[in-house]
Amino acid sequence: MEGQEGWLPGPDPAGYFPYPSFRRYQRDVIAFAYNVLVRGQIGLVNAPCGIGKSIAILTAYLMARDTALPREEAKLMVLTRTKAQLEIYVREVRRIREKLGRELRAAVFASRKDMCPLKLDRPSLAKARYKDFLRTCRELRRGKRAVCPYYEATYRSRFKLSSATRAAVERALRLGAALPSEILEIGRDLGVCSYEVVKCMARRADMLVGNYNYLLLEPVRDAILWRFGADLPELNCVVDEAHNIDKWAVEVMSDDISSVSFSRAAREAEEYEVRDGGLMELMADYVDKLGQETYRLYGPDYERLIDPGLVAEDVLSKLGLTSRRVLMALLRSLEAEGDKIRLARAEEGEAAISYVGRCASFLIDFLSFSGREFAHYSLAVERDGNVRGRIGLRCLDPSITAGILNELRSVILMSGTLWEPDYYIEVLGLDRSRTQFLSVPSPFPRSSRLLLVDKAVSTKYERRVEAEFNAIARRLSAIIRAIGGRVAVYFPSYDVMHEVLK
């Protein structure tokens, strides 16, 4: 543990820990996390799987909340990457309440789509891509052309909850922490929006659990934090599986699109009588032309840098528009037309998608994000002898979004593979003067470790077919029989696990 000078011993963690004994090194993680929370620092924790990091962090939080944190600085946000990690925190909160009798409430967020009761009634919504779903949901909540019956029943007036919503909130809060599937069931049972129920729970919760977007994306963050009753300088945060956060921060600001999407948008504009001034057809040809140039120079799958300013000038010239401002106004109007198309398709029982809206949103970002932090590129994709073009936008600097970490009262980034603290300090733009680092060794003796690699099978995406799953199952069975004792088998995803188990 680095930088321990002046660190506080804190209360005995045994009184805040819901299990009969501690695992090896677990007390070290608790002491480190307690001091990061109390002193308002940034902590990087490298601790292998099996340590019990999640409950160690919650134990440290309870200790700090009871002994050191003023009420206005006692809120905790936990960011996870996967649904499985989210479920761990639900389980641990419930155990703390059951075994220790301590008051602890968590508002647990999944995506709007995952928690939508209406999508269970309308398969067209379930089939929509996530961004299309979000825009359709927004239109239904606005209620100008169509309404969501669940959202409409959630509020008695603009700012007052209905009695059904209040009942849903109370039922969920009694659990301490509820899985998204449980909230979905409660919402559907009472006829209200499950996502809005969790938002209403946030005001009375001690913890908020969700994915990285709840901190890194400004619109999502702003929509949730005021309900949680904490501003960034008052908020404590834990980032689970933090070795992914730099990639997540880059991907959330990156996107690409194909000429095929623009061609489909052109046909959609004609079908729905959208006046796009020929923009979508022009872009389909333009992206393919860029792709052909890239292919001649570098071959397929090579990202050639292009200048978004020149792209804008070419489009303005060919469409006869007078300024970039006029082009952006056109794109925003096409975004709005896309919302209408999604809604119309959903009402007709079709997938709630819009190529016009998708292409317009992409071009707004492509032309708006600039500077050294972003790369704009053209790509040629070769399939069955045909070459088609793609254009894309890639964020090069994770600190653009992850820099928000410095504004938090305290933050703990933890992972089993957070080996190089300097890398994360640099790439995330962390305040080095506030940053502490803890690395603990594996709790398992070296004599118990046998590392083997089986090159005969693979879980690579392109090899995920029935024959490969059968081969993995056969080889696992042989290994398990040879070991003869207890064996834990870990898979890259639940989907792969279920296929192998078949």
Short mmCIF file of C-alpha atoms in Angstrom, two decimals:
data_model
loop_
_atom_site.label_atom_id
_atom_site.label_comp_id
_atom_site.label_asym_id
_atom_site.label_seq_id
_atom_site.Cartn_x
_atom_site.Cartn_y
_atom_site.Cartn_z
CA MET A 1 0.00 0.00 0.00
CA GLU A 2 1.47 3.34 -1.06
CA GLY A 3 1.13 6.65 0.77
CA GLN A 4 -0.03 5.30 4.15
CA GLU A 5 1.37 8.22 6.16
CA GLY A 6 -1.29 9.68 8.43
CA TRP A 7 -3.86 7.06 7.51
CA LEU A 8 -6.63 6.37 9.99
CA PRO A 9 -7.12 2.91 11.51
CA GLY A 10 -10.90 3.24 11.49
CA PRO A 11 -13.37 1.12 13.46
CA ASP A 12 -13.17 -2.67 13.62
CA PRO A 13 -14.50 -3.91 10.24
CA ALA A 14 -15.91 -7.07 11.85
CA GLY A 15 -18.93 -5.07 13.01
CA TYR A 16 -19.70 -4.05 9.42
CA PHE A 17 -18.89 -7.33 7.65
CA PRO A 18 -21.78 -9.76 6.99
CA TYR A 19 -19.69 -12.95 6.82
CA PRO A 20 -18.19 -15.02 9.67
CA SER A 21 -14.57 -14.61 8.55
CA PHE A 22 -12.38 -12.52 6.26
CA ARG A 23 -10.58 -13.84 3.21
CA ARG A 24 -6.87 -13.34 2.88
CA TYR A 25 -5.98 -9.67 2.14
CA GLN A 26 -9.63 -8.60 2.48
CA ARG A 27 -8.86 -6.48 5.55
CA ASP A 28 -6.14 -4.68 3.54
CA VAL A 29 -8.67 -3.72 0.86
CA ILE A 30 -11.14 -2.56 3.53
CA ALA A 31 -8.54 -0.37 5.28
CA PHE A 32 -7.40 1.14 1.98
CA ALA A 33 -10.95 1.88 0.80
CA TYR A 34 -11.93 3.33 4.18
CA ASN A 35 -9.09 5.84 4.06
CA VAL A 36 -9.76 6.81 0.44
CA LEU A 37 -13.40 7.49 1.36
CA VAL A 38 -12.62 9.39 4.55
CA ARG A 39 -9.80 11.48 3.06
CA GLY A 40 -11.55 12.24 -0.24
CA GLN A 41 -8.92 10.64 -2.46
CA ILE A 42 -8.62 8.60 -5.65
CA GLY A 43 -7.74 4.96 -4.98
CA LEU A 44 -6.54 2.38 -7.49
CA VAL A 45 -6.96 -1.20 -6.25
CA ASN A 46 -5.33 -4.16 -7.98
CA ALA A 47 -6.74 -7.26 -6.29
CA PRO A 48 -7.19 -10.67 -7.95
CA CYS A 49 -10.54 -12.42 -8.36
CA GLY A 50 -11.41 -14.31 -5.21
CA ILE A 51 -10.44 -11.57 -2.75
CA GLY A 52 -14.04 -10.42 -2.26
CA LYS A 53 -13.55 -6.84 -3.41
CA SER A 54 -17.23 -5.89 -3.66
CA ILE A 55 -18.17 -6.68 -0.07
CA ALA A 56 -14.84 -5.23 1.13
CA ILE A 57 -15.72 -1.90 -0.50
CA LEU A 58 -19.24 -1.91 0.94
CA THR A 59 -17.84 -2.70 4.39
CA ALA A 60 -15.44 0.24 4.12
CA TYR A 61 -18.31 2.47 2.99
CA LEU A 62 -20.45 1.51 6.00
CA MET A 63 -17.50 2.21 8.32
CA ALA A 64 -16.88 5.63 6.75
CA ARG A 65 -20.57 6.54 6.70
CA ASP A 66 -20.97 5.70 10.38
CA THR A 67 -17.81 7.34 11.69
CA ALA A 68 -16.53 10.05 9.37
CA LEU A 69 -18.72 11.17 6.47
CA PRO A 70 -21.17 14.03 7.01
CA ARG A 71 -24.67 13.24 5.79
CA GLU A 72 -24.39 15.38 2.66
CA GLU A 73 -21.22 13.52 1.62
CA ALA A 74 -22.37 9.98 2.39
CA LYS A 75 -23.84 8.97 -0.99
CA LEU A 76 -22.14 6.18 -2.95
CA MET A 77 -22.31 5.50 -6.69
CA VAL A 78 -21.18 2.06 -7.87
CA LEU A 79 -20.43 1.64 -11.58
CA THR A 80 -20.33 -1.83 -13.10
CA ARG A 81 -19.67 -3.09 -16.61
CA THR A 82 -21.96 -6.13 -16.72
CA LYS A 83 -25.33 -7.23 -15.37
CA ALA A 84 -23.61 -10.03 -13.45
CA GLN A 85 -21.50 -7.51 -11.49
CA LEU A 86 -24.61 -5.45 -10.80
CA GLU A 87 -26.30 -8.53 -9.32
CA ILE A 88 -23.35 -9.05 -6.94
CA TYR A 89 -24.03 -5.68 -5.30
CA VAL A 90 -27.74 -6.44 -4.99
CA ARG A 91 -26.90 -9.68 -3.23
CA GLU A 92 -24.37 -8.05 -0.88
CA VAL A 93 -26.69 -5.19 0.10
CA ARG A 94 -29.40 -7.68 0.99
CA ARG A 95 -26.95 -9.75 3.02
CA ILE A 96 -25.80 -6.68 4.98
CA ARG A 97 -29.40 -5.86 5.83
CA GLU A 98 -30.23 -9.45 6.76
CA LYS A 99 -27.12 -10.37 8.78
CA LEU A 100 -26.23 -7.03 10.34
CA GLY A 101 -29.61 -5.30 10.50
CA ARG A 102 -28.03 -2.15 9.07
CA GLU A 103 -30.11 0.27 7.03
CA LEU A 104 -28.77 0.31 3.48
CA ARG A 105 -30.79 1.07 0.35
CA ALA A 106 -29.67 0.91 -3.25
CA ALA A 107 -31.31 2.17 -6.43
CA VAL A 108 -30.18 -0.29 -9.09
CA PHE A 109 -30.36 0.86 -12.71
CA ALA A 110 -30.35 -1.24 -15.84
CA SER A 111 -31.04 0.31 -19.24
CA ARG A 112 -34.42 1.81 -20.07
CA LYS A 113 -34.92 -0.96 -22.60
CA ASP A 114 -34.12 -3.75 -20.13
CA MET A 115 -36.60 -2.29 -17.64
CA CYS A 116 -39.38 -1.41 -20.09
CA PRO A 117 -42.71 -3.16 -19.42
CA LEU A 118 -44.16 -1.86 -22.70
CA LYS A 119 -41.63 -3.80 -24.76
CA LEU A 120 -43.10 -7.00 -23.28
CA ASP A 121 -46.45 -5.95 -24.78
CA ARG A 122 -45.00 -4.69 -28.07
CA PRO A 123 -42.35 -6.96 -29.63
CA SER A 124 -41.53 -4.21 -32.15
CA LEU A 125 -39.92 -2.22 -29.33
CA ALA A 126 -37.95 -5.23 -28.14
CA LYS A 127 -36.49 -5.65 -31.66
CA ALA A 128 -35.34 -2.03 -31.96
CA ARG A 129 -31.68 -1.14 -31.63
CA TYR A 130 -30.92 0.58 -28.34
CA LYS A 131 -30.54 4.13 -29.67
CA ASP A 132 -33.71 3.73 -31.73
CA PHE A 133 -35.51 2.43 -28.65
CA LEU A 134 -34.40 5.43 -26.58
CA ARG A 135 -35.67 7.95 -29.10
CA THR A 136 -38.98 6.07 -29.47
CA CYS A 137 -39.33 5.96 -25.69
CA ARG A 138 -38.72 9.70 -25.51
CA GLU A 139 -41.44 10.38 -28.08
CA LEU A 140 -43.90 8.17 -26.22
CA ARG A 141 -43.12 9.98 -22.96
CA ARG A 142 -43.74 13.33 -24.65
CA GLY A 143 -47.13 12.00 -25.68
CA LYS A 144 -47.63 14.29 -28.69
CA ARG A 145 -48.37 11.56 -31.25
CA ALA A 146 -48.75 8.47 -29.08
CA VAL A 147 -48.39 7.68 -25.39
CA CYS A 148 -46.87 4.99 -23.22
CA PRO A 149 -49.63 3.76 -20.88
CA TYR A 150 -47.07 2.79 -18.22
CA TYR A 151 -45.40 6.20 -18.21
CA GLU A 152 -48.77 7.98 -18.29
CA ALA A 153 -49.84 6.03 -15.18
CA THR A 154 -46.59 6.86 -13.35
CA TYR A 155 -47.38 10.53 -12.72
CA ARG A 156 -50.65 12.03 -11.52
CA SER A 157 -49.48 15.39 -12.82
CA ARG A 158 -46.19 16.65 -14.18
CA PHE A 159 -44.42 16.57 -10.80
CA LYS A 160 -46.62 14.34 -8.64
CA LEU A 161 -46.38 10.57 -8.47
CA SER A 162 -49.47 8.44 -8.83
CA SER A 163 -50.56 6.20 -5.95
CA ALA A 164 -49.50 3.15 -7.99
CA THR A 165 -45.99 4.57 -8.41
CA ARG A 166 -45.69 5.33 -4.71
CA ALA A 167 -46.75 1.76 -3.95
CA ALA A 168 -44.15 0.41 -6.41
CA VAL A 169 -41.40 2.52 -4.82
CA GLU A 170 -42.29 1.33 -1.31
CA ARG A 171 -42.39 -2.31 -2.40
CA ALA A 172 -38.97 -2.03 -4.03
CA LEU A 173 -37.39 -0.14 -1.11
CA ARG A 174 -38.45 -2.87 1.30
CA LEU A 175 -36.06 -5.20 -0.54
CA GLY A 176 -33.12 -2.89 0.17
CA ALA A 177 -31.83 -3.54 -3.33
CA ALA A 178 -33.89 -4.98 -6.18
CA LEU A 179 -32.75 -6.67 -9.35
CA PRO A 180 -33.87 -4.95 -12.57
CA SER A 181 -36.01 -8.01 -13.34
CA GLU A 182 -37.76 -7.60 -9.97
CA ILE A 183 -38.41 -3.91 -10.59
CA LEU A 184 -39.73 -4.76 -14.06
CA GLU A 185 -42.16 -7.23 -12.50
CA ILE A 186 -43.28 -4.68 -9.89
CA GLY A 187 -43.79 -2.00 -12.53
CA ARG A 188 -45.75 -4.26 -14.83
CA ASP A 189 -47.86 -5.57 -11.95
CA LEU A 190 -48.84 -2.04 -10.89
CA GLY A 191 -49.02 -0.66 -14.44
CA VAL A 192 -46.23 1.95 -14.11
CA CYS A 193 -42.84 2.60 -15.72
CA SER A 194 -40.20 0.48 -13.97
CA TYR A 195 -37.33 2.79 -14.91
CA GLU A 196 -39.15 5.79 -13.44
CA VAL A 197 -39.74 3.76 -10.27
CA VAL A 198 -35.97 3.34 -9.82
CA LYS A 199 -35.44 7.06 -10.49
CA CYS A 200 -37.95 7.82 -7.74
CA MET A 201 -36.16 5.38 -5.40
CA ALA A 202 -32.86 7.21 -5.92
CA ARG A 203 -33.84 10.15 -3.68
CA ARG A 204 -34.23 7.82 -0.69
CA ALA A 205 -31.30 5.54 -1.52
CA ASP A 206 -27.82 5.48 0.03
CA MET A 207 -26.32 3.88 -3.07
CA LEU A 208 -26.84 4.10 -6.80
CA VAL A 209 -25.72 1.13 -8.90
CA GLY A 210 -25.52 1.29 -12.70
CA ASN A 211 -23.19 1.05 -15.67
CA TYR A 212 -20.43 3.50 -16.55
CA ASN A 213 -22.82 5.72 -18.54
CA TYR A 214 -24.40 7.00 -15.33
CA LEU A 215 -21.24 8.95 -14.63
CA LEU A 216 -19.45 9.33 -17.97
CA LEU A 217 -22.34 10.53 -20.15
CA GLU A 218 -23.36 14.04 -19.20
CA PRO A 219 -27.08 13.84 -20.17
CA VAL A 220 -27.53 10.59 -18.23
CA ARG A 221 -25.51 11.89 -15.27
CA ASP A 222 -27.47 15.14 -15.08
CA ALA A 223 -30.82 13.33 -15.28
CA ILE A 224 -30.00 11.00 -12.39
CA LEU A 225 -27.75 12.82 -9.91
CA TRP A 226 -30.22 15.54 -8.96
CA ARG A 227 -32.68 12.80 -8.00
CA PHE A 228 -29.96 11.04 -6.02
CA GLY A 229 -29.43 14.25 -4.07
CA ALA A 230 -25.68 14.51 -4.63
CA ASP A 231 -23.54 16.79 -6.75
CA LEU A 232 -20.16 15.59 -8.01
CA PRO A 233 -18.06 17.22 -5.22
CA GLU A 234 -20.23 15.43 -2.64
CA LEU A 235 -20.33 12.04 -4.36
CA ASN A 236 -18.23 8.96 -3.59
CA CYS A 237 -17.80 6.51 -6.44
CA VAL A 238 -16.59 2.94 -7.00
CA VAL A 239 -15.68 1.78 -10.51
CA ASP A 240 -15.71 -2.02 -10.77
CA GLU A 241 -13.64 -3.77 -13.45
CA ALA A 242 -11.90 -0.42 -13.93
CA HIS A 243 -9.36 -1.78 -16.41
CA ASN A 244 -12.18 -1.35 -18.98
CA ILE A 245 -12.97 2.28 -18.27
CA ASP A 246 -10.47 3.78 -20.71
CA LYS A 247 -11.89 1.70 -23.59
CA TRP A 248 -15.45 2.47 -22.52
CA ALA A 249 -14.68 6.20 -22.40
CA VAL A 250 -13.29 6.04 -25.95
CA GLU A 251 -16.07 3.87 -27.39
CA VAL A 252 -18.86 6.02 -26.00
CA MET A 253 -17.54 8.95 -28.08
CA SER A 254 -16.82 6.88 -31.22
CA ASP A 255 -19.07 5.71 -34.05
CA ASP A 256 -19.05 4.62 -37.69
CA ILE A 257 -21.58 4.09 -40.47
CA SER A 258 -21.74 2.49 -43.92
CA SER A 259 -22.85 3.66 -47.33
CA VAL A 260 -25.54 0.96 -47.11
CA SER A 261 -27.14 2.78 -44.17
CA PHE A 262 -27.26 6.01 -46.18
CA SER A 263 -28.83 4.14 -49.13
CA ARG A 264 -31.49 2.73 -46.83
CA ALA A 265 -32.03 6.20 -45.38
CA ALA A 266 -32.60 7.57 -48.89
CA ARG A 267 -35.27 4.92 -49.57
CA GLU A 268 -36.83 5.56 -46.16
CA ALA A 269 -36.96 9.30 -46.83
CA GLU A 270 -38.83 8.61 -50.06
CA GLU A 271 -41.22 6.13 -48.40
CA TYR A 272 -42.12 8.49 -45.54
CA GLU A 273 -42.01 11.66 -47.67
CA VAL A 274 -39.16 13.21 -45.71
CA ARG A 275 -37.65 16.24 -47.45
CA ASP A 276 -33.92 15.67 -47.06
CA GLY A 277 -32.87 17.66 -50.13
CA GLY A 278 -31.14 14.58 -51.55
CA LEU A 279 -28.67 14.44 -48.64
CA MET A 280 -28.94 10.71 -47.92
CA GLU A 281 -28.51 9.64 -51.54
CA LEU A 282 -25.59 12.05 -51.88
CA MET A 283 -23.92 10.64 -48.75
CA ALA A 284 -24.35 7.04 -49.94
CA ASP A 285 -22.41 7.85 -53.13
CA TYR A 286 -19.92 10.06 -51.30
CA VAL A 287 -19.05 7.42 -48.67
CA ASP A 288 -18.62 4.77 -51.36
CA LYS A 289 -16.36 7.13 -53.34
CA LEU A 290 -14.19 7.71 -50.26
CA GLY A 291 -14.10 3.96 -49.70
CA GLN A 292 -12.97 3.30 -53.27
CA GLU A 293 -10.16 5.84 -52.88
CA THR A 294 -9.08 4.23 -49.61
CA TYR A 295 -9.18 0.78 -51.22
CA ARG A 296 -6.96 1.88 -54.13
CA LEU A 297 -4.42 3.42 -51.77
CA TYR A 298 -4.35 0.94 -48.89
CA GLY A 299 -6.62 -2.02 -49.59
CA PRO A 300 -9.52 -3.17 -47.40
CA ASP A 301 -9.99 -2.58 -43.66
CA TYR A 302 -7.52 0.32 -43.47
CA GLU A 303 -8.65 3.49 -41.68
CA ARG A 304 -7.55 6.46 -43.80
CA LEU A 305 -7.75 9.84 -42.09
CA ILE A 306 -10.08 12.36 -43.71
CA ASP A 307 -10.85 16.01 -42.95
CA PRO A 308 -14.43 16.56 -41.70
CA GLY A 309 -14.17 20.20 -42.79
CA LEU A 310 -13.60 19.14 -46.40
CA VAL A 311 -16.49 16.66 -46.15
CA ALA A 312 -18.77 19.49 -44.98
CA GLU A 313 -17.59 21.76 -47.82
CA ASP A 314 -18.25 19.04 -50.42
CA VAL A 315 -21.74 18.38 -49.08
CA LEU A 316 -22.59 22.10 -48.92
CA SER A 317 -21.41 22.59 -52.49
CA LYS A 318 -23.30 19.61 -53.93
CA LEU A 319 -26.53 20.38 -52.08
CA GLY A 320 -26.34 24.11 -52.79
CA LEU A 321 -26.54 25.06 -49.11
CA THR A 322 -25.23 28.44 -48.02
CA SER A 323 -23.51 27.60 -44.73
CA ARG A 324 -22.56 24.90 -42.27
CA ARG A 325 -25.20 26.29 -39.90
CA VAL A 326 -27.89 25.57 -42.49
CA LEU A 327 -26.57 22.02 -42.93
CA MET A 328 -26.69 21.38 -39.17
CA ALA A 329 -30.25 22.73 -39.01
CA LEU A 330 -31.22 20.30 -41.79
CA LEU A 331 -29.62 17.40 -39.91
CA ARG A 332 -31.46 18.25 -36.70
CA SER A 333 -34.76 18.40 -38.54
CA LEU A 334 -34.00 14.98 -40.05
CA GLU A 335 -33.29 13.65 -36.53
CA ALA A 336 -36.78 14.78 -35.55
CA GLU A 337 -38.25 13.14 -38.66
CA GLY A 338 -36.49 9.94 -37.63
CA ASP A 339 -38.32 10.05 -34.29
CA LYS A 340 -41.65 10.20 -36.12
CA ILE A 341 -40.68 7.26 -38.35
CA ARG A 342 -39.68 5.11 -35.37
CA LEU A 343 -42.97 5.83 -33.66
CA ALA A 344 -44.97 5.08 -36.80
CA ARG A 345 -43.16 1.78 -37.29
CA ALA A 346 -43.66 0.77 -33.65
CA GLU A 347 -47.40 1.45 -33.93
CA GLU A 348 -47.52 -0.74 -37.05
CA GLY A 349 -45.83 -3.61 -35.20
CA GLU A 350 -42.52 -3.16 -37.02
CA ALA A 351 -39.09 -2.70 -35.46
CA ALA A 352 -38.80 0.88 -34.15
CA ILE A 353 -35.86 1.91 -36.31
CA SER A 354 -35.11 4.84 -38.60
CA TYR A 355 -32.17 5.05 -40.98
CA VAL A 356 -32.91 8.72 -41.61
CA GLY A 357 -32.63 9.46 -37.89
CA ARG A 358 -29.59 7.25 -37.40
CA CYS A 359 -27.67 8.81 -40.32
CA ALA A 360 -28.58 12.35 -39.29
CA SER A 361 -27.39 11.75 -35.70
CA PHE A 362 -24.12 10.30 -36.95
CA LEU A 363 -23.42 13.26 -39.24
CA ILE A 364 -24.13 15.74 -36.44
CA ASP A 365 -21.45 14.09 -34.29
CA PHE A 366 -19.07 13.57 -37.23
CA LEU A 367 -19.15 17.25 -38.11
CA SER A 368 -19.28 18.58 -34.52
CA PHE A 369 -16.43 16.70 -32.83
CA SER A 370 -13.04 17.98 -33.93
CA GLY A 371 -9.52 18.64 -32.70
CA ARG A 372 -6.61 16.39 -31.86
CA GLU A 373 -8.77 14.29 -29.54
CA PHE A 374 -10.74 12.86 -32.49
CA ALA A 375 -9.87 11.00 -35.69
CA HIS A 376 -12.20 11.01 -38.70
CA TYR A 377 -11.60 8.20 -41.17
CA SER A 378 -12.70 6.41 -44.31
CA LEU A 379 -12.67 2.62 -44.54
CA ALA A 380 -13.16 0.18 -47.41
CA VAL A 381 -14.91 -3.12 -46.67
CA GLU A 382 -14.64 -5.96 -49.18
CA ARG A 383 -17.37 -8.61 -49.20
CA ASP A 384 -17.94 -11.20 -51.95
CA GLY A 385 -15.90 -9.19 -54.43
CA ASN A 386 -17.74 -5.93 -53.74
CA VAL A 387 -16.13 -2.90 -52.10
CA ARG A 388 -18.31 -0.61 -50.00
CA GLY A 389 -17.34 2.43 -47.98
CA ARG A 390 -17.67 3.36 -44.32
CA ILE A 391 -16.81 6.57 -42.51
CA GLY A 392 -16.15 6.85 -38.82
CA LEU A 393 -15.30 9.02 -35.85
CA ARG A 394 -12.94 7.78 -33.15
CA CYS A 395 -12.18 9.41 -29.82
CA LEU A 396 -8.45 9.22 -29.06
CA ASP A 397 -8.44 10.65 -25.54
CA PRO A 398 -10.36 8.83 -22.77
CA SER A 399 -9.83 11.77 -20.42
CA ILE A 400 -12.44 13.77 -22.38
CA THR A 401 -15.13 11.72 -20.67
CA ALA A 402 -13.23 10.03 -17.83
CA GLY A 403 -11.76 13.33 -16.60
CA ILE A 404 -14.98 13.74 -14.63
CA LEU A 405 -13.45 11.35 -12.07
CA ASN A 406 -11.35 14.20 -10.66
CA GLU A 407 -14.50 16.14 -9.76
CA LEU A 408 -15.80 13.44 -7.43
CA ARG A 409 -15.37 13.70 -3.67
CA SER A 410 -13.66 10.29 -3.70
CA VAL A 411 -13.34 7.46 -6.21
CA ILE A 412 -12.07 3.89 -6.02
CA LEU A 413 -11.13 2.17 -9.27
CA MET A 414 -10.66 -1.56 -8.76
CA SER A 415 -9.90 -4.59 -10.88
CA GLY A 416 -8.04 -7.87 -10.86
CA THR A 417 -5.76 -6.57 -13.62
CA LEU A 418 -4.99 -2.98 -12.62
CA TRP A 419 -1.25 -3.63 -12.66
CA GLU A 420 0.17 -0.30 -13.89
CA PRO A 421 -1.21 2.66 -11.90
CA ASP A 422 0.84 5.21 -13.86
CA TYR A 423 -0.86 4.14 -17.09
CA TYR A 424 -4.34 4.78 -15.68
CA ILE A 425 -3.30 8.04 -14.05
CA GLU A 426 -1.99 9.30 -17.40
CA VAL A 427 -4.64 7.97 -19.77
CA LEU A 428 -7.60 8.94 -17.56
CA GLY A 429 -6.07 12.29 -16.61
CA LEU A 430 -6.32 11.55 -12.88
CA ASP A 431 -5.04 14.04 -10.31
CA ARG A 432 -1.78 12.38 -9.28
CA SER A 433 -1.57 14.32 -6.01
CA ARG A 434 -4.83 12.72 -4.81
CA THR A 435 -4.12 9.20 -6.07
CA GLN A 436 -3.18 6.19 -3.93
CA PHE A 437 -2.45 2.65 -5.10
CA LEU A 438 -2.98 -0.73 -3.45
CA SER A 439 -1.90 -4.03 -4.98
CA VAL A 440 -2.44 -7.32 -3.18
CA PRO A 441 -1.09 -10.70 -4.29
CA SER A 442 -3.19 -13.69 -5.21
CA PRO A 443 -4.72 -15.39 -2.16
CA PHE A 444 -4.07 -18.79 -3.71
CA PRO A 445 -0.68 -20.54 -3.20
CA ARG A 446 1.50 -21.03 -6.27
CA SER A 447 1.59 -24.76 -5.58
CA SER A 448 -2.15 -24.86 -6.29
CA ARG A 449 -1.80 -23.25 -9.71
CA LEU A 450 -1.37 -25.24 -12.91
CA LEU A 451 -1.56 -23.09 -16.05
CA LEU A 452 -2.39 -24.92 -19.29
CA VAL A 453 -3.53 -23.64 -22.68
CA ASP A 454 -5.69 -25.80 -24.95
CA LYS A 455 -5.12 -24.58 -28.51
CA ALA A 456 -7.54 -27.10 -30.01
CA VAL A 457 -10.61 -25.02 -29.13
CA SER A 458 -11.46 -21.33 -28.97
CA THR A 459 -14.25 -19.01 -27.84
CA LYS A 460 -13.38 -16.38 -30.48
CA TYR A 461 -16.55 -14.87 -31.87
CA GLU A 462 -16.10 -16.24 -35.39
CA ARG A 463 -15.71 -19.78 -34.02
CA ARG A 464 -18.81 -19.74 -31.83
CA VAL A 465 -20.72 -22.49 -33.63
CA GLU A 466 -22.32 -25.71 -32.39
CA ALA A 467 -19.38 -27.93 -33.36
CA GLU A 468 -16.95 -25.75 -31.39
CA PHE A 469 -19.22 -25.69 -28.33
CA ASN A 470 -19.45 -29.50 -28.47
CA ALA A 471 -15.66 -29.76 -28.66
CA ILE A 472 -15.25 -27.43 -25.66
CA ALA A 473 -17.76 -29.50 -23.67
CA ARG A 474 -15.94 -32.76 -24.46
CA ARG A 475 -12.55 -31.37 -23.49
CA LEU A 476 -13.88 -29.80 -20.30
CA SER A 477 -15.48 -33.10 -19.32
CA ALA A 478 -12.17 -34.91 -19.81
CA ILE A 479 -10.26 -32.32 -17.74
CA ILE A 480 -12.82 -32.36 -14.92
CA ARG A 481 -12.77 -36.17 -14.76
CA ALA A 482 -8.95 -36.14 -14.66
CA ILE A 483 -8.85 -33.61 -11.81
CA GLY A 484 -11.35 -35.54 -9.74
CA GLY A 485 -11.99 -32.70 -7.27
CA ARG A 486 -13.97 -29.48 -7.23
CA VAL A 487 -13.61 -27.42 -10.39
CA ALA A 488 -14.81 -23.88 -11.23
CA VAL A 489 -15.17 -23.16 -14.95
CA TYR A 490 -15.31 -19.53 -16.12
CA PHE A 491 -16.66 -18.47 -19.51
CA PRO A 492 -16.30 -15.18 -21.45
CA SER A 493 -20.09 -14.73 -21.40
CA TYR A 494 -23.29 -16.35 -20.15
CA ASP A 495 -24.28 -17.11 -23.76
CA VAL A 496 -21.14 -19.19 -24.30
CA MET A 497 -21.64 -20.95 -20.96
CA HIS A 498 -25.23 -21.93 -21.79
CA GLU A 499 -24.23 -23.23 -25.23
CA VAL A 500 -21.46 -25.40 -23.76
CA LEU A 501 -23.76 -26.69 -21.00
CA LYS A 502 -26.25 -27.92 -23.61
#
